[in-house]
Structure formats: C-alpha cells, structure tokens
C-alpha cells in the first residue's frame, strides 16, 4: 500500500518543495496520522544563521557533526531529510518516542519552512520532502530533536543537495568504466580485484583497494570534485570520451540514437558535440552517421523524451 503524502507542496521562490514518502526509510508506526502533521511557513526576515561546525563523512554517506557529546549524521535522500544519532559503532539509535522539528531555507532565500519530524524504521528522525526541485543548492537547517535528553537537542546543519550529477540509474560496473582509474594510486580500477566504493551525498567513487578508501573519505571534496567535473579526452574533432561528469546524462539518454543499443553495452560511451548539444553514442562508428544527419537524431531523441544537455 502506498503511503500518503505527508505534507502539501510548498513554493520556495521559484523552487517547489513537495512532499512524498521517504525513499529509503518508512515511518515506524503505521497508525500515525500523517495528515495531522502541520506545515508552517514564515515570511519574516531571516536571522543570519551561524556557520555549521566542522563535519566529516558519515557511515551512511551524510555529514557528521558533534552536538555536545553526540555524533549526529545529516543524510539527504531523494525524497527526504534524515538525522541519525550515532553510537560508537556508527549505528543510528533513538528512543521510540523521539521527534522534532526542522526549519529550513534554500540557498539565499530568506523564507523559512518548518516541518514536524518523526521516528523512522531505520532509527533516524526525519521528514519526507522532495528535494529534486532544489538540487545543487545549499540547504540550511535549524534542527530541534526532543525526547532524547532532559532538554531538547538543538543544532544547525547545512548540506548541499546533490543534483543530476550523481549518475543515478547506472550500475557500479558502468560507473567504474567511466571513472577508469583509482583517484589515489592512479591504477586501473579492477587491477587489484573488485574496487571498493566510497559514497558521499549520493555519489559513488571507486578506489583500487581498501587502503585508498580512507584517503578519499578524509578529503572527499578534493577527489569527488575532480572526477565529477573532469572532461573526457577528445578522440577526434567533436568526439570525446565520457567520464563520471557525464554519468547522469548517459543514464537519462539510455540508448544510442543511431544503433538503438544500450549505452555502455559496447564499452564506455562516446560524447559527440551535435549543434552544441551533448549526444552519447555506443561506439566510434556511429559518429559519422550522427554528423551526417544531426537533425534526424536530435529529433529522434526529442521524440523519446530526451533533451541533450549543452556542451
């Protein structure tokens, strides 16, 4: 049975925050009256928020910060926000009656939106919210969690909502092929066995061995930014090797417009500049056909609901 939407859609300037069930965590009590949860908006001037404390990468791919003596991990998933109070093993712990509120604003927009949070099955405290409309923007959150101590636990958290660059929809094998080499050793991925995966905010980065994982986790921004913004080598005029920066576009296009083959089925897809648009093909042999009839294949993509990104 599908869970009901928790809250009504809310406009944030030109951005909409719409509510639906959390993708990876169901509510722990099926008899909760979700419809009774209130959504309050404030149009008052926003008071400047203090900077977030020092954070680290958490065991669930989020950011961990110390709040007093507690380690709390903020995790953003496609359909919601979760806060996990971690024990010494990195596992979320919470009493069954824990709840709270989160007041958030998007980017530099001063408008605050306050939501009620409840305990989830995975022992996180969370709220269901569709983040797809506020991707690649900073989310500022003032959080208060109750029923875990004599007094409410309050803190500020800031996370950037990762957008289409995550490469969602591609398998690990396809992402490994796009990445190619270990960011630490430079060795080909797979040369030392199955590459371990490091996850940060929904993105995957692979290393050649377990010894390299810790180095990526210690400086994730350095390595993730490098590999998710890298341009591929130009193998011939207007034709480029694809990289992790192309992962989301490849996942969206799915098939080669020339051969109708699944992208990645014949090796790493190639990216072709077609009238300023990035079109992906299954092999080098398709580049000539694409160049000869660009409008034909752009129209074919359009008819299948694909809008190629700008080069």
mmCIF file of C-alpha atoms in Angstrom, residues 64-166:
data_model
loop_
_atom_site.group_PDB
_atom_site.id
_atom_site.type_symbol
_atom_site.label_atom_id
_atom_site.label_comp_id
_atom_site.label_asym_id
_atom_site.label_seq_id
_atom_site.Cartn_x
_atom_site.Cartn_y
_atom_site.Cartn_z
ATOM 1 C CA UNK A 64 28.523 14.024 10.765
ATOM 2 C CA UNK A 65 28.887 16.798 13.310
ATOM 3 C CA UNK A 66 29.345 16.825 17.069
ATOM 4 C CA UNK A 67 26.412 18.285 19.002
ATOM 5 C CA UNK A 68 27.608 18.346 22.580
ATOM 6 C CA UNK A 69 28.705 14.767 23.249
ATOM 7 C CA UNK A 70 26.529 13.337 20.470
ATOM 8 C CA UNK A 71 27.528 12.459 16.915
ATOM 9 C CA UNK A 72 24.658 13.324 14.578
ATOM 10 C CA UNK A 73 24.653 12.500 10.877
ATOM 11 C CA UNK A 74 22.571 14.500 8.394
ATOM 12 C CA UNK A 75 21.542 12.356 5.420
ATOM 13 C CA UNK A 76 19.802 13.709 2.323
ATOM 14 C CA UNK A 77 17.926 11.157 0.234
ATOM 15 C CA UNK A 78 15.919 11.885 -2.935
ATOM 16 C CA UNK A 79 12.656 12.064 -1.003
ATOM 17 C CA UNK A 80 13.633 13.445 2.356
ATOM 18 C CA UNK A 81 15.956 14.506 5.148
ATOM 19 C CA UNK A 82 17.099 12.266 7.987
ATOM 20 C CA UNK A 83 19.059 12.945 11.164
ATOM 21 C CA UNK A 84 20.799 9.960 12.765
ATOM 22 C CA UNK A 85 22.124 9.948 16.325
ATOM 23 C CA UNK A 86 25.082 7.570 16.092
ATOM 24 C CA UNK A 87 26.518 5.191 18.661
ATOM 25 C CA UNK A 88 30.215 4.289 18.897
ATOM 26 C CA UNK A 89 29.795 1.780 16.044
ATOM 27 C CA UNK A 90 28.239 4.360 13.721
ATOM 28 C CA UNK A 91 24.760 2.848 14.085
ATOM 29 C CA UNK A 92 21.678 5.078 14.490
ATOM 30 C CA UNK A 93 19.990 4.895 17.896
ATOM 31 C CA UNK A 94 16.839 6.644 19.067
ATOM 32 C CA UNK A 95 14.072 6.035 21.636
ATOM 33 C CA UNK A 96 10.672 5.134 20.132
ATOM 34 C CA UNK A 97 9.061 8.457 21.069
ATOM 35 C CA UNK A 98 11.772 10.714 19.638
ATOM 36 C CA UNK A 99 10.506 13.533 17.434
ATOM 37 C CA UNK A 100 11.478 17.038 16.463
ATOM 38 C CA UNK A 101 11.250 19.933 14.055
ATOM 39 C CA UNK A 102 13.428 21.226 11.249
ATOM 40 C CA UNK A 103 13.258 24.800 9.947
ATOM 41 C CA UNK A 104 14.932 25.136 6.590
ATOM 42 C CA UNK A 105 15.688 27.637 3.901
ATOM 43 C CA UNK A 106 17.111 27.094 0.432
ATOM 44 C CA UNK A 107 20.238 28.924 -0.696
ATOM 45 C CA UNK A 108 19.987 32.665 -0.081
ATOM 46 C CA UNK A 109 16.193 32.660 0.045
ATOM 47 C CA UNK A 110 15.212 34.173 3.434
ATOM 48 C CA UNK A 111 11.896 32.323 3.705
ATOM 49 C CA UNK A 112 11.767 29.672 6.429
ATOM 50 C CA UNK A 113 9.753 26.452 6.234
ATOM 51 C CA UNK A 114 9.170 24.473 9.419
ATOM 52 C CA UNK A 115 8.284 20.774 9.417
ATOM 53 C CA UNK A 116 7.478 18.194 12.065
ATOM 54 C CA UNK A 117 9.764 15.131 12.168
ATOM 55 C CA UNK A 118 9.061 11.622 13.436
ATOM 56 C CA UNK A 119 10.961 8.441 14.178
ATOM 57 C CA UNK A 120 11.606 6.183 11.166
ATOM 58 C CA UNK A 121 12.086 2.434 10.921
ATOM 59 C CA UNK A 122 15.832 2.855 10.459
ATOM 60 C CA UNK A 123 16.039 4.719 13.805
ATOM 61 C CA UNK A 124 16.506 8.101 12.162
ATOM 62 C CA UNK A 125 14.396 11.182 12.834
ATOM 63 C CA UNK A 126 13.125 12.501 9.532
ATOM 64 C CA UNK A 127 10.727 14.351 7.321
ATOM 65 C CA UNK A 128 9.581 13.430 3.827
ATOM 66 C CA UNK A 129 10.351 16.164 1.312
ATOM 67 C CA UNK A 130 11.040 16.014 -2.414
ATOM 68 C CA UNK A 131 14.475 17.577 -2.910
ATOM 69 C CA UNK A 132 14.501 17.212 -6.693
ATOM 70 C CA UNK A 133 13.465 20.837 -7.229
ATOM 71 C CA UNK A 134 16.244 22.305 -5.103
ATOM 72 C CA UNK A 135 19.205 20.341 -6.416
ATOM 73 C CA UNK A 136 22.712 21.806 -6.320
ATOM 74 C CA UNK A 137 21.684 24.383 -3.724
ATOM 75 C CA UNK A 138 22.684 24.688 -0.087
ATOM 76 C CA UNK A 139 20.018 23.619 2.376
ATOM 77 C CA UNK A 140 20.258 25.459 5.720
ATOM 78 C CA UNK A 141 18.529 23.628 8.563
ATOM 79 C CA UNK A 142 17.857 24.579 12.184
ATOM 80 C CA UNK A 143 17.046 21.328 13.962
ATOM 81 C CA UNK A 144 15.487 20.534 17.332
ATOM 82 C CA UNK A 145 15.178 16.910 18.479
ATOM 83 C CA UNK A 146 13.151 16.103 21.596
ATOM 84 C CA UNK A 147 12.764 13.094 23.900
ATOM 85 C CA UNK A 148 16.407 12.031 23.694
ATOM 86 C CA UNK A 149 17.598 14.042 26.704
ATOM 87 C CA UNK A 150 16.254 16.133 29.576
ATOM 88 C CA UNK A 151 16.345 19.153 27.294
ATOM 89 C CA UNK A 152 15.780 19.373 23.518
ATOM 90 C CA UNK A 153 18.910 18.935 21.408
ATOM 91 C CA UNK A 154 19.256 21.877 19.020
ATOM 92 C CA UNK A 155 21.798 22.439 16.258
ATOM 93 C CA UNK A 156 22.338 23.908 12.800
ATOM 94 C CA UNK A 157 23.173 21.762 9.776
ATOM 95 C CA UNK A 158 23.972 22.766 6.218
ATOM 96 C CA UNK A 159 24.191 20.338 3.308
ATOM 97 C CA UNK A 160 24.226 20.805 -0.428
ATOM 98 C CA UNK A 161 21.519 18.919 -2.243
ATOM 99 C CA UNK A 162 23.278 16.904 -4.911
ATOM 100 C CA UNK A 163 21.507 17.062 -8.240
ATOM 101 C CA UNK A 164 21.716 15.329 -11.564
ATOM 102 C CA UNK A 165 25.464 14.756 -11.381
ATOM 103 C CA UNK A 166 25.044 11.716 -9.152
#
